[in-house]
PDB file of C-alpha atoms in Angstrom:
ATOM      1  CA  UNK V 105       9.679 -22.761  23.404  1.00  0.00           C
ATOM      2  CA  UNK V 106      12.838 -23.675  21.540  1.00  0.00           C
ATOM      3  CA  UNK V 107      13.443 -21.627  18.400  1.00  0.00           C
ATOM      4  CA  UNK V 108      15.479 -22.916  15.501  1.00  0.00           C
ATOM      5  CA  UNK V 109      18.082 -20.237  14.849  1.00  0.00           C
ATOM      6  CA  UNK V 110      18.530 -19.416  11.185  1.00  0.00           C
ATOM      7  CA  UNK V 111      19.617 -15.849  11.951  1.00  0.00           C
ATOM      8  CA  UNK V 112      22.294 -14.248   9.847  1.00  0.00           C
ATOM      9  CA  UNK V 113      22.832 -11.568  12.497  1.00  0.00           C
ATOM     10  CA  UNK V 114      26.161 -11.406  14.261  1.00  0.00           C
ATOM     11  CA  UNK V 115      26.165 -11.349  18.063  1.00  0.00           C
ATOM     12  CA  UNK V 116      26.769  -7.590  18.079  1.00  0.00           C
ATOM     13  CA  UNK V 117      23.981  -6.982  15.523  1.00  0.00           C
ATOM     14  CA  UNK V 118      21.582  -9.074  17.599  1.00  0.00           C
ATOM     15  CA  UNK V 119      22.406  -6.945  20.631  1.00  0.00           C
ATOM     16  CA  UNK V 120      21.774  -3.690  18.746  1.00  0.00           C
ATOM     17  CA  UNK V 121      18.555  -4.952  17.128  1.00  0.00           C
ATOM     18  CA  UNK V 122      17.399  -5.991  20.599  1.00  0.00           C
ATOM     19  CA  UNK V 123      17.878  -2.392  21.761  1.00  0.00           C
ATOM     20  CA  UNK V 124      15.546  -1.209  18.995  1.00  0.00           C
ATOM     21  CA  UNK V 125      12.978  -3.885  19.833  1.00  0.00           C
ATOM     22  CA  UNK V 126      12.906  -2.587  23.417  1.00  0.00           C
ATOM     23  CA  UNK V 127      11.848   0.815  22.062  1.00  0.00           C
ATOM     24  CA  UNK V 128       8.842  -0.729  20.297  1.00  0.00           C
ATOM     25  CA  UNK V 129       5.375  -1.214  21.736  1.00  0.00           C
ATOM     26  CA  UNK V 130       4.277  -4.678  22.844  1.00  0.00           C
ATOM     27  CA  UNK V 131       1.739  -4.852  20.026  1.00  0.00           C
ATOM     28  CA  UNK V 132       4.282  -3.974  17.357  1.00  0.00           C
ATOM     29  CA  UNK V 133       6.784  -6.564  18.614  1.00  0.00           C
ATOM     30  CA  UNK V 134       4.144  -9.304  18.581  1.00  0.00           C
ATOM     31  CA  UNK V 135       2.955  -8.212  15.133  1.00  0.00           C
ATOM     32  CA  UNK V 136       6.505  -8.186  13.768  1.00  0.00           C
ATOM     33  CA  UNK V 137       7.058 -11.701  15.118  1.00  0.00           C
ATOM     34  CA  UNK V 138       4.010 -12.887  13.168  1.00  0.00           C
ATOM     35  CA  UNK V 139       5.309 -11.193  10.021  1.00  0.00           C
ATOM     36  CA  UNK V 140       8.828 -12.590  10.285  1.00  0.00           C
ATOM     37  CA  UNK V 141       7.623 -16.171  10.850  1.00  0.00           C
ATOM     38  CA  UNK V 142       4.553 -15.914   8.585  1.00  0.00           C
ATOM     39  CA  UNK V 143       2.501 -16.780  11.702  1.00  0.00           C
ATOM     40  CA  UNK V 144       4.023 -20.260  11.781  1.00  0.00           C
ATOM     41  CA  UNK V 145       5.278 -19.760  15.340  1.00  0.00           C
ATOM     42  CA  UNK V 146       2.930 -18.708  18.112  1.00  0.00           C
ATOM     43  CA  UNK V 147       4.579 -16.685  20.867  1.00  0.00           C
ATOM     44  CA  UNK V 148       3.122 -15.968  24.281  1.00  0.00           C
ATOM     45  CA  UNK V 149       4.993 -12.877  25.465  1.00  0.00           C
ATOM     46  CA  UNK V 150       7.170 -10.022  24.247  1.00  0.00           C
ATOM     47  CA  UNK V 151      10.514 -11.524  25.282  1.00  0.00           C
ATOM     48  CA  UNK V 152       9.751 -14.676  23.314  1.00  0.00           C
ATOM     49  CA  UNK V 153       8.584 -12.612  20.337  1.00  0.00           C
ATOM     50  CA  UNK V 154      11.792 -10.556  20.341  1.00  0.00           C
ATOM     51  CA  UNK V 155      13.945 -13.683  20.441  1.00  0.00           C
ATOM     52  CA  UNK V 156      11.957 -15.156  17.561  1.00  0.00           C
ATOM     53  CA  UNK V 157      12.392 -12.006  15.472  1.00  0.00           C
ATOM     54  CA  UNK V 158      16.144 -11.992  16.022  1.00  0.00           C
ATOM     55  CA  UNK V 159      16.410 -15.699  15.258  1.00  0.00           C
ATOM     56  CA  UNK V 160      14.490 -15.528  11.985  1.00  0.00           C
ATOM     57  CA  UNK V 161      15.994 -12.293  10.664  1.00  0.00           C
ATOM     58  CA  UNK V 162      18.351 -12.907   7.728  1.00  0.00           C
ATOM     59  CA  UNK V 163      20.424  -9.750   8.101  1.00  0.00           C
ATOM     60  CA  UNK V 164      20.530  -6.359   9.799  1.00  0.00           C
ATOM     61  CA  UNK V 165      19.239  -4.400   6.809  1.00  0.00           C
ATOM     62  CA  UNK V 166      16.165  -6.628   6.523  1.00  0.00           C
ATOM     63  CA  UNK V 167      15.366  -5.938  10.172  1.00  0.00           C
ATOM     64  CA  UNK V 168      15.803  -2.169   9.901  1.00  0.00           C
ATOM     65  CA  UNK V 169      13.620  -1.955   6.776  1.00  0.00           C
ATOM     66  CA  UNK V 170      10.661  -3.706   8.394  1.00  0.00           C
ATOM     67  CA  UNK V 171       7.544  -1.495   8.434  1.00  0.00           C
ATOM     68  CA  UNK V 172       7.149  -1.867  12.189  1.00  0.00           C
ATOM     69  CA  UNK V 173      10.688  -0.539  12.707  1.00  0.00           C
ATOM     70  CA  UNK V 174       9.532   3.035  12.301  1.00  0.00           C
ATOM     71  CA  UNK V 175      11.733   5.951  11.279  1.00  0.00           C
ATOM     72  CA  UNK V 176      11.215   7.527  14.690  1.00  0.00           C
ATOM     73  CA  UNK V 177      12.504   4.405  16.441  1.00  0.00           C
ATOM     74  CA  UNK V 178      15.737   4.372  14.445  1.00  0.00           C
ATOM     75  CA  UNK V 179      16.197   8.107  15.006  1.00  0.00           C
ATOM     76  CA  UNK V 180      15.768   7.663  18.768  1.00  0.00           C
ATOM     77  CA  UNK V 181      18.140   4.676  18.762  1.00  0.00           C
ATOM     78  CA  UNK V 182      20.852   6.667  16.948  1.00  0.00           C
ATOM     79  CA  UNK V 183      20.440   9.572  19.364  1.00  0.00           C
ATOM     80  CA  UNK V 184      20.973   7.192  22.286  1.00  0.00           C
ATOM     81  CA  UNK V 185      24.110   5.891  20.588  1.00  0.00           C
ATOM     82  CA  UNK V 186      25.485   9.427  20.278  1.00  0.00           C
ATOM     83  CA  UNK V 187      24.976   9.726  16.503  1.00  0.00           C
ATOM     84  CA  UNK V 188      23.781  13.093  15.167  1.00  0.00           C
ATOM     85  CA  UNK V 189      21.189  12.958  12.395  1.00  0.00           C
ATOM     86  CA  UNK V 190      18.951  15.726  11.013  1.00  0.00           C
ATOM     87  CA  UNK V 191      15.432  15.493  12.505  1.00  0.00           C
ATOM     88  CA  UNK V 192      13.936  15.413   8.990  1.00  0.00           C
ATOM     89  CA  UNK V 193      16.059  12.452   7.854  1.00  0.00           C
ATOM     90  CA  UNK V 194      14.173   9.864   5.818  1.00  0.00           C
ATOM     91  CA  UNK V 195      14.082   6.265   6.957  1.00  0.00           C
ATOM     92  CA  UNK V 196      16.465   4.989   4.271  1.00  0.00           C
ATOM     93  CA  UNK V 197      19.053   7.552   5.414  1.00  0.00           C
ATOM     94  CA  UNK V 198      18.700   6.436   9.030  1.00  0.00           C
ATOM     95  CA  UNK V 199      18.976   2.781   7.986  1.00  0.00           C
ATOM     96  CA  UNK V 200      22.150   3.505   6.036  1.00  0.00           C
ATOM     97  CA  UNK V 201      23.723   5.398   8.951  1.00  0.00           C
ATOM     98  CA  UNK V 202      22.804   2.639  11.400  1.00  0.00           C
ATOM     99  CA  UNK V 203      24.370  -0.030   9.187  1.00  0.00           C
ATOM    100  CA  UNK V 204      27.515   2.100   8.882  1.00  0.00           C
ATOM    101  CA  UNK V 205      27.645   2.438  12.669  1.00  0.00           C
ATOM    102  CA  UNK V 206      27.296  -1.306  13.196  1.00  0.00           C
ATOM    103  CA  UNK V 207      29.844  -2.066  10.496  1.00  0.00           C
ATOM    104  CA  UNK V 208      32.410   0.271  12.087  1.00  0.00           C
ATOM    105  CA  UNK V 209      31.963  -1.468  15.425  1.00  0.00           C
ATOM    106  CA  UNK V 210      32.956  -4.806  13.916  1.00  0.00           C
ATOM    107  CA  UNK V 211      36.577  -3.705  13.755  1.00  0.00           C
ATOM    108  CA  UNK V 212      36.569  -2.015  17.174  1.00  0.00           C
ATOM    109  CA  UNK V 213      36.587  -4.142  20.342  1.00  0.00           C
ATOM    110  CA  UNK V 214      33.070  -4.035  21.722  1.00  0.00           C
ATOM    111  CA  UNK V 215      32.533  -2.092  24.935  1.00  0.00           C
ATOM    112  CA  UNK V 216      31.329  -3.932  27.979  1.00  0.00           C
ATOM    113  CA  UNK V 217      29.103  -2.474  30.680  1.00  0.00           C
ATOM    114  CA  UNK V 218      32.178  -2.196  32.887  1.00  0.00           C
ATOM    115  CA  UNK V 219      34.314  -0.263  30.426  1.00  0.00           C
ATOM    116  CA  UNK V 220      31.381   1.955  29.479  1.00  0.00           C
ATOM    117  CA  UNK V 221      31.186   3.286  33.044  1.00  0.00           C
ATOM    118  CA  UNK V 222      34.361   5.306  32.570  1.00  0.00           C
ATOM    119  CA  UNK V 223      36.712   5.576  29.589  1.00  0.00           C
ATOM    120  CA  UNK V 224      39.933   4.134  30.978  1.00  0.00           C
ATOM    121  CA  UNK V 225      43.100   4.368  28.947  1.00  0.00           C
ATOM    122  CA  UNK V 226      42.536   0.795  27.799  1.00  0.00           C
ATOM    123  CA  UNK V 227      39.101   1.763  26.463  1.00  0.00           C
ATOM    124  CA  UNK V 228      40.227   4.978  24.828  1.00  0.00           C
ATOM    125  CA  UNK V 229      43.318   3.612  23.127  1.00  0.00           C
ATOM    126  CA  UNK V 230      45.288   0.404  22.738  1.00  0.00           C
ATOM    127  CA  UNK V 231      47.751   1.146  25.525  1.00  0.00           C
ATOM    128  CA  UNK V 232      48.195   3.279  28.597  1.00  0.00           C
ATOM    129  CA  UNK V 233      51.512   4.438  27.219  1.00  0.00           C
ATOM    130  CA  UNK V 234      51.761   7.338  24.805  1.00  0.00           C
ATOM    131  CA  UNK V 235      54.752   5.830  23.042  1.00  0.00           C
ATOM    132  CA  UNK V 236      52.787   2.628  22.345  1.00  0.00           C
ATOM    133  CA  UNK V 237      50.525   4.247  19.766  1.00  0.00           C
ATOM    134  CA  UNK V 238      48.347   6.740  21.670  1.00  0.00           C
ATOM    135  CA  UNK V 239      45.826   8.232  19.239  1.00  0.00           C
ATOM    136  CA  UNK V 240      44.192  11.433  20.565  1.00  0.00           C
ATOM    137  CA  UNK V 241      41.439  11.361  17.923  1.00  0.00           C
ATOM    138  CA  UNK V 242      40.407   7.834  18.895  1.00  0.00           C
ATOM    139  CA  UNK V 243      40.353   8.930  22.531  1.00  0.00           C
ATOM    140  CA  UNK V 244      38.183  11.919  21.600  1.00  0.00           C
ATOM    141  CA  UNK V 245      35.714   9.817  19.611  1.00  0.00           C
ATOM    142  CA  UNK V 246      35.369   7.159  22.280  1.00  0.00           C
ATOM    143  CA  UNK V 247      35.168   9.720  25.082  1.00  0.00           C
ATOM    144  CA  UNK V 248      32.310  11.513  23.290  1.00  0.00           C
ATOM    145  CA  UNK V 249      30.440   8.262  22.673  1.00  0.00           C
ATOM    146  CA  UNK V 250      30.825   7.360  26.349  1.00  0.00           C
ATOM    147  CA  UNK V 251      29.981  10.819  27.727  1.00  0.00           C
ATOM    148  CA  UNK V 252      26.875  11.531  25.651  1.00  0.00           C
ATOM    149  CA  UNK V 253      25.466   8.014  26.051  1.00  0.00           C
ATOM    150  CA  UNK V 254      25.952   8.406  29.802  1.00  0.00           C
ATOM    151  CA  UNK V 255      24.417  11.886  29.968  1.00  0.00           C
ATOM    152  CA  UNK V 256      21.505  11.131  27.620  1.00  0.00           C
ATOM    153  CA  UNK V 257      20.618   7.989  29.577  1.00  0.00           C
ATOM    154  CA  UNK V 258      19.527  10.295  32.432  1.00  0.00           C
ATOM    155  CA  UNK V 259      16.688  11.654  30.236  1.00  0.00           C
ATOM    156  CA  UNK V 260      13.483   9.929  31.449  1.00  0.00           C
ATOM    157  CA  UNK V 261      11.727  10.486  28.112  1.00  0.00           C
ATOM    158  CA  UNK V 262      14.143   8.060  26.424  1.00  0.00           C
ATOM    159  CA  UNK V 263      13.035   5.215  28.656  1.00  0.00           C
ATOM    160  CA  UNK V 264      16.597   4.067  29.311  1.00  0.00           C
ATOM    161  CA  UNK V 265      18.083   2.689  32.496  1.00  0.00           C
ATOM    162  CA  UNK V 266      20.169   5.639  33.784  1.00  0.00           C
ATOM    163  CA  UNK V 267      23.870   4.837  33.742  1.00  0.00           C
ATOM    164  CA  UNK V 268      26.406   5.704  36.432  1.00  0.00           C
ATOM    165  CA  UNK V 269      26.472   9.501  36.191  1.00  0.00           C
ATOM    166  CA  UNK V 270      27.974  11.512  39.041  1.00  0.00           C
ATOM    167  CA  UNK V 271      30.797  13.707  40.410  1.00  0.00           C
ATOM    168  CA  UNK V 272      33.217  10.757  40.275  1.00  0.00           C
ATOM    169  CA  UNK V 273      33.833  11.484  36.584  1.00  0.00           C
ATOM    170  CA  UNK V 274      35.132  14.994  37.366  1.00  0.00           C
ATOM    171  CA  UNK V 275      38.164  16.378  39.194  1.00  0.00           C
ATOM    172  CA  UNK V 276      37.233  17.930  42.550  1.00  0.00           C
ATOM    173  CA  UNK V 277      38.131  21.419  41.266  1.00  0.00           C
ATOM    174  CA  UNK V 278      36.324  20.949  37.945  1.00  0.00           C
ATOM    175  CA  UNK V 279      34.801  24.008  36.284  1.00  0.00           C
ATOM    176  CA  UNK V 280      31.830  24.411  33.937  1.00  0.00           C
ATOM    177  CA  UNK V 281      31.334  27.525  31.829  1.00  0.00           C
ATOM    178  CA  UNK V 282      27.842  27.563  30.275  1.00  0.00           C
ATOM    179  CA  UNK V 283      26.984  30.137  27.605  1.00  0.00           C
ATOM    180  CA  UNK V 284      23.370  30.033  26.457  1.00  0.00           C
ATOM    181  CA  UNK V 285      21.956  32.010  23.529  1.00  0.00           C
ATOM    182  CA  UNK V 286      18.249  31.241  23.459  1.00  0.00           C
ATOM    183  CA  UNK V 287      16.522  34.567  22.962  1.00  0.00           C
ATOM    184  CA  UNK V 288      18.889  36.373  25.329  1.00  0.00           C
ATOM    185  CA  UNK V 289      22.516  35.619  26.143  1.00  0.00           C
ATOM    186  CA  UNK V 290      23.351  34.197  29.560  1.00  0.00           C
ATOM    187  CA  UNK V 291      26.713  33.135  31.018  1.00  0.00           C
ATOM    188  CA  UNK V 292      26.978  30.925  34.119  1.00  0.00           C
ATOM    189  CA  UNK V 293      29.965  29.334  35.848  1.00  0.00           C
ATOM    190  CA  UNK V 294      29.942  26.349  38.189  1.00  0.00           C
ATOM    191  CA  UNK V 295      32.906  25.305  40.333  1.00  0.00           C
ATOM    192  CA  UNK V 296      33.525  21.898  41.886  1.00  0.00           C
ATOM    193  CA  UNK V 297      32.701  18.358  40.795  1.00  0.00           C
ATOM    194  CA  UNK V 298      29.328  18.312  42.570  1.00  0.00           C
ATOM    195  CA  UNK V 299      27.947  21.528  41.054  1.00  0.00           C
ATOM    196  CA  UNK V 300      29.333  20.779  37.588  1.00  0.00           C
ATOM    197  CA  UNK V 301      27.827  17.304  37.486  1.00  0.00           C
ATOM    198  CA  UNK V 302      24.448  18.512  38.782  1.00  0.00           C
ATOM    199  CA  UNK V 303      24.151  21.318  36.214  1.00  0.00           C
ATOM    200  CA  UNK V 304      24.982  19.003  33.313  1.00  0.00           C
ATOM    201  CA  UNK V 305      22.623  16.377  34.721  1.00  0.00           C
ATOM    202  CA  UNK V 306      19.797  18.930  34.789  1.00  0.00           C
ATOM    203  CA  UNK V 307      20.068  19.373  31.013  1.00  0.00           C
ATOM    204  CA  UNK V 308      18.873  15.842  30.350  1.00  0.00           C
ATOM    205  CA  UNK V 309      17.077  14.731  33.533  1.00  0.00           C
ATOM    206  CA  UNK V 310      15.103  17.930  34.197  1.00  0.00           C
ATOM    207  CA  UNK V 311      15.050  19.806  30.881  1.00  0.00           C
ATOM    208  CA  UNK V 312      14.571  16.554  28.920  1.00  0.00           C
ATOM    209  CA  UNK V 313      17.220  17.475  26.335  1.00  0.00           C
ATOM    210  CA  UNK V 314      19.125  15.019  24.148  1.00  0.00           C
ATOM    211  CA  UNK V 315      22.597  16.108  23.050  1.00  0.00           C
ATOM    212  CA  UNK V 316      23.628  14.446  19.800  1.00  0.00           C
ATOM    213  CA  UNK V 317      27.306  15.000  18.879  1.00  0.00           C
ATOM    214  CA  UNK V 318      28.643  15.196  15.329  1.00  0.00           C
ATOM    215  CA  UNK V 319      31.717  12.957  15.400  1.00  0.00           C
ATOM    216  CA  UNK V 320      32.693  13.632  11.779  1.00  0.00           C
ATOM    217  CA  UNK V 321      35.865  15.584  11.021  1.00  0.00           C
ATOM    218  CA  UNK V 322      34.023  18.930  10.924  1.00  0.00           C
ATOM    219  CA  UNK V 323      32.393  18.346  14.291  1.00  0.00           C
ATOM    220  CA  UNK V 324      35.269  16.969  16.357  1.00  0.00           C
ATOM    221  CA  UNK V 325      38.779  18.218  17.130  1.00  0.00           C
ATOM    222  CA  UNK V 326      41.256  16.810  19.640  1.00  0.00           C
ATOM    223  CA  UNK V 327      44.453  18.497  20.859  1.00  0.00           C
ATOM    224  CA  UNK V 328      47.065  17.436  23.393  1.00  0.00           C
ATOM    225  CA  UNK V 329      49.486  19.398  25.555  1.00  0.00           C
ATOM    226  CA  UNK V 330      52.966  18.351  26.736  1.00  0.00           C
ATOM    227  CA  UNK V 331      51.624  18.419  30.307  1.00  0.00           C
ATOM    228  CA  UNK V 332      49.112  15.610  29.790  1.00  0.00           C
ATOM    229  CA  UNK V 333      45.963  17.658  29.135  1.00  0.00           C
ATOM    230  CA  UNK V 334      43.792  16.394  26.278  1.00  0.00           C
ATOM    231  CA  UNK V 335      41.336  18.882  24.796  1.00  0.00           C
ATOM    232  CA  UNK V 336      38.223  17.443  23.124  1.00  0.00           C
ATOM    233  CA  UNK V 337      36.012  19.890  21.204  1.00  0.00           C
ATOM    234  CA  UNK V 338      32.748  18.661  19.692  1.00  0.00           C
ATOM    235  CA  UNK V 339      29.695  20.204  18.024  1.00  0.00           C
ATOM    236  CA  UNK V 340      26.222  18.726  17.841  1.00  0.00           C
ATOM    237  CA  UNK V 341      22.477  19.220  17.847  1.00  0.00           C
ATOM    238  CA  UNK V 342      20.063  19.535  20.781  1.00  0.00           C
ATOM    239  CA  UNK V 343      16.720  17.752  20.723  1.00  0.00           C
ATOM    240  CA  UNK V 344      13.622  17.360  22.833  1.00  0.00           C
ATOM    241  CA  UNK V 345      11.416  14.516  21.640  1.00  0.00           C
ATOM    242  CA  UNK V 346      11.281  14.885  17.832  1.00  0.00           C
ATOM    243  CA  UNK V 347      12.099  18.611  17.778  1.00  0.00           C
ATOM    244  CA  UNK V 348      15.551  20.040  17.080  1.00  0.00           C
ATOM    245  CA  UNK V 349      15.930  22.999  19.450  1.00  0.00           C
ATOM    246  CA  UNK V 350      19.371  24.221  18.386  1.00  0.00           C
ATOM    247  CA  UNK V 351      23.066  23.381  18.352  1.00  0.00           C
ATOM    248  CA  UNK V 352      25.871  23.162  20.874  1.00  0.00           C
ATOM    249  CA  UNK V 353      29.641  23.319  21.021  1.00  0.00           C
ATOM    250  CA  UNK V 354      31.350  21.658  23.964  1.00  0.00           C
ATOM    251  CA  UNK V 355      35.009  21.641  24.976  1.00  0.00           C
ATOM    252  CA  UNK V 356      36.315  19.148  27.522  1.00  0.00           C
ATOM    253  CA  UNK V 357      39.661  19.240  29.289  1.00  0.00           C
ATOM    254  CA  UNK V 358      40.696  15.698  30.236  1.00  0.00           C
ATOM    255  CA  UNK V 359      43.505  14.667  32.585  1.00  0.00           C
ATOM    256  CA  UNK V 360      44.424  11.174  33.736  1.00  0.00           C
ATOM    257  CA  UNK V 361      44.016  10.244  37.386  1.00  0.00           C
ATOM    258  CA  UNK V 362      46.997   8.141  38.550  1.00  0.00           C
ATOM    259  CA  UNK V 363      45.093   7.162  41.700  1.00  0.00           C
ATOM    260  CA  UNK V 364      42.183   5.704  39.714  1.00  0.00           C
ATOM    261  CA  UNK V 365      43.837   3.246  37.331  1.00  0.00           C
ATOM    262  CA  UNK V 366      45.095   6.091  35.150  1.00  0.00           C
ATOM    263  CA  UNK V 367      41.555   6.712  33.878  1.00  0.00           C
ATOM    264  CA  UNK V 368      40.543  10.015  32.322  1.00  0.00           C
ATOM    265  CA  UNK V 369      38.604  12.551  34.403  1.00  0.00           C
ATOM    266  CA  UNK V 370      37.070  15.844  33.323  1.00  0.00           C
ATOM    267  CA  UNK V 371      38.970  18.951  34.451  1.00  0.00           C
ATOM    268  CA  UNK V 372      36.822  21.595  32.777  1.00  0.00           C
ATOM    269  CA  UNK V 373      33.859  21.932  30.418  1.00  0.00           C
ATOM    270  CA  UNK V 374      32.977  24.896  28.212  1.00  0.00           C
ATOM    271  CA  UNK V 375      29.461  24.508  26.806  1.00  0.00           C
ATOM    272  CA  UNK V 376      27.945  26.938  24.311  1.00  0.00           C
ATOM    273  CA  UNK V 377      24.267  26.494  23.396  1.00  0.00           C
ATOM    274  CA  UNK V 378      22.472  28.314  20.580  1.00  0.00           C
ATOM    275  CA  UNK V 379      18.724  28.005  20.131  1.00  0.00           C
ATOM    276  CA  UNK V 380      16.960  27.978  16.762  1.00  0.00           C
ATOM    277  CA  UNK V 381      16.105  31.672  17.136  1.00  0.00           C
ATOM    278  CA  UNK V 382      19.821  32.482  17.512  1.00  0.00           C
ATOM    279  CA  UNK V 383      20.467  30.530  14.307  1.00  0.00           C
ATOM    280  CA  UNK V 384      18.009  32.614  12.341  1.00  0.00           C
ATOM    281  CA  UNK V 385      15.628  29.681  12.005  1.00  0.00           C
ATOM    282  CA  UNK V 386      17.941  27.771   9.668  1.00  0.00           C
ATOM    283  CA  UNK V 387      18.198  23.986   9.947  1.00  0.00           C
ATOM    284  CA  UNK V 388      21.603  22.570  10.803  1.00  0.00           C
ATOM    285  CA  UNK V 389      22.078  18.988   9.615  1.00  0.00           C
ATOM    286  CA  UNK V 390      25.578  18.362  10.941  1.00  0.00           C
ATOM    287  CA  UNK V 391      26.936  21.340  12.897  1.00  0.00           C
ATOM    288  CA  UNK V 392      30.642  22.092  12.725  1.00  0.00           C
ATOM    289  CA  UNK V 393      32.979  23.669  15.256  1.00  0.00           C
ATOM    290  CA  UNK V 394      33.409  27.437  15.099  1.00  0.00           C
ATOM    291  CA  UNK V 395      36.620  27.268  17.150  1.00  0.00           C
ATOM    292  CA  UNK V 396      39.838  27.226  15.149  1.00  0.00           C
ATOM    293  CA  UNK V 397      42.960  25.309  16.152  1.00  0.00           C
ATOM    294  CA  UNK V 398      44.676  28.451  17.468  1.00  0.00           C
ATOM    295  CA  UNK V 399      41.829  29.201  19.885  1.00  0.00           C
ATOM    296  CA  UNK V 400      41.816  25.614  21.098  1.00  0.00           C
ATOM    297  CA  UNK V 401      45.592  25.605  21.471  1.00  0.00           C
ATOM    298  CA  UNK V 402      45.330  28.554  23.875  1.00  0.00           C
ATOM    299  CA  UNK V 403      43.129  26.439  26.144  1.00  0.00           C
ATOM    300  CA  UNK V 404      45.789  23.718  26.089  1.00  0.00           C
ATOM    301  CA  UNK V 405      48.585  26.032  27.191  1.00  0.00           C
TER     302      UNK V 405
END
């Protein structure tokens, strides 16, 4: 069936709205298609219904405010996109944050599936050369978006197609230091790309956790060393389904690999997890880093 396209959605907005539609049940998608077209167009299957919805939607805000686009759907979508939001956020707050996210992407070159596989220097900044305008903060933001989307996609409860996770994103001598404070304190270390990647993978694939980073100024710091090491420190919240289980702070050491198109690979990871009991039961809307610049600078030296 040919659909007359009166959509006011941009191509990028259509793509993001389509992601949300894929999170919806078949019945809700068909029902929303009837609502949007006032039952003037009869659709036969979900794919056709989704295309009709996108074609007859005037703008992104109208789509997000539809009753069938539930608060929980938008929350799950934002988590997949690496955006931290309090679990008790109201729908209008989630709509506003989603529109801000989409608006910010209009001025940033859209990622392709190929560039999303690994943040090359072209993805992370405008040039492979430091003197051509290298911006460490931009690298840090885009690395975090890439890393957490990749890691969270391994969580089967999100219903996503798992992306290309594996030891190839780490240096062979990579190291993971994991400090967990959930009732009791436990420290574990993992050496080598294979062990590091498997332990991080277990967080999402086996433990069904979703790590949602706070990429605001209080939740993200990026430092560089004269030797080429880039330190990315980020704080965020940890979720399972609709429950917020605690917060995390994660520090990455990134070094370029000249043998792999000068792309960034992970040299070390320090991950600190605190459960709700370790937080005294208080809710944390947008966690901030507890590390100061001096402490981070020591890791760069």
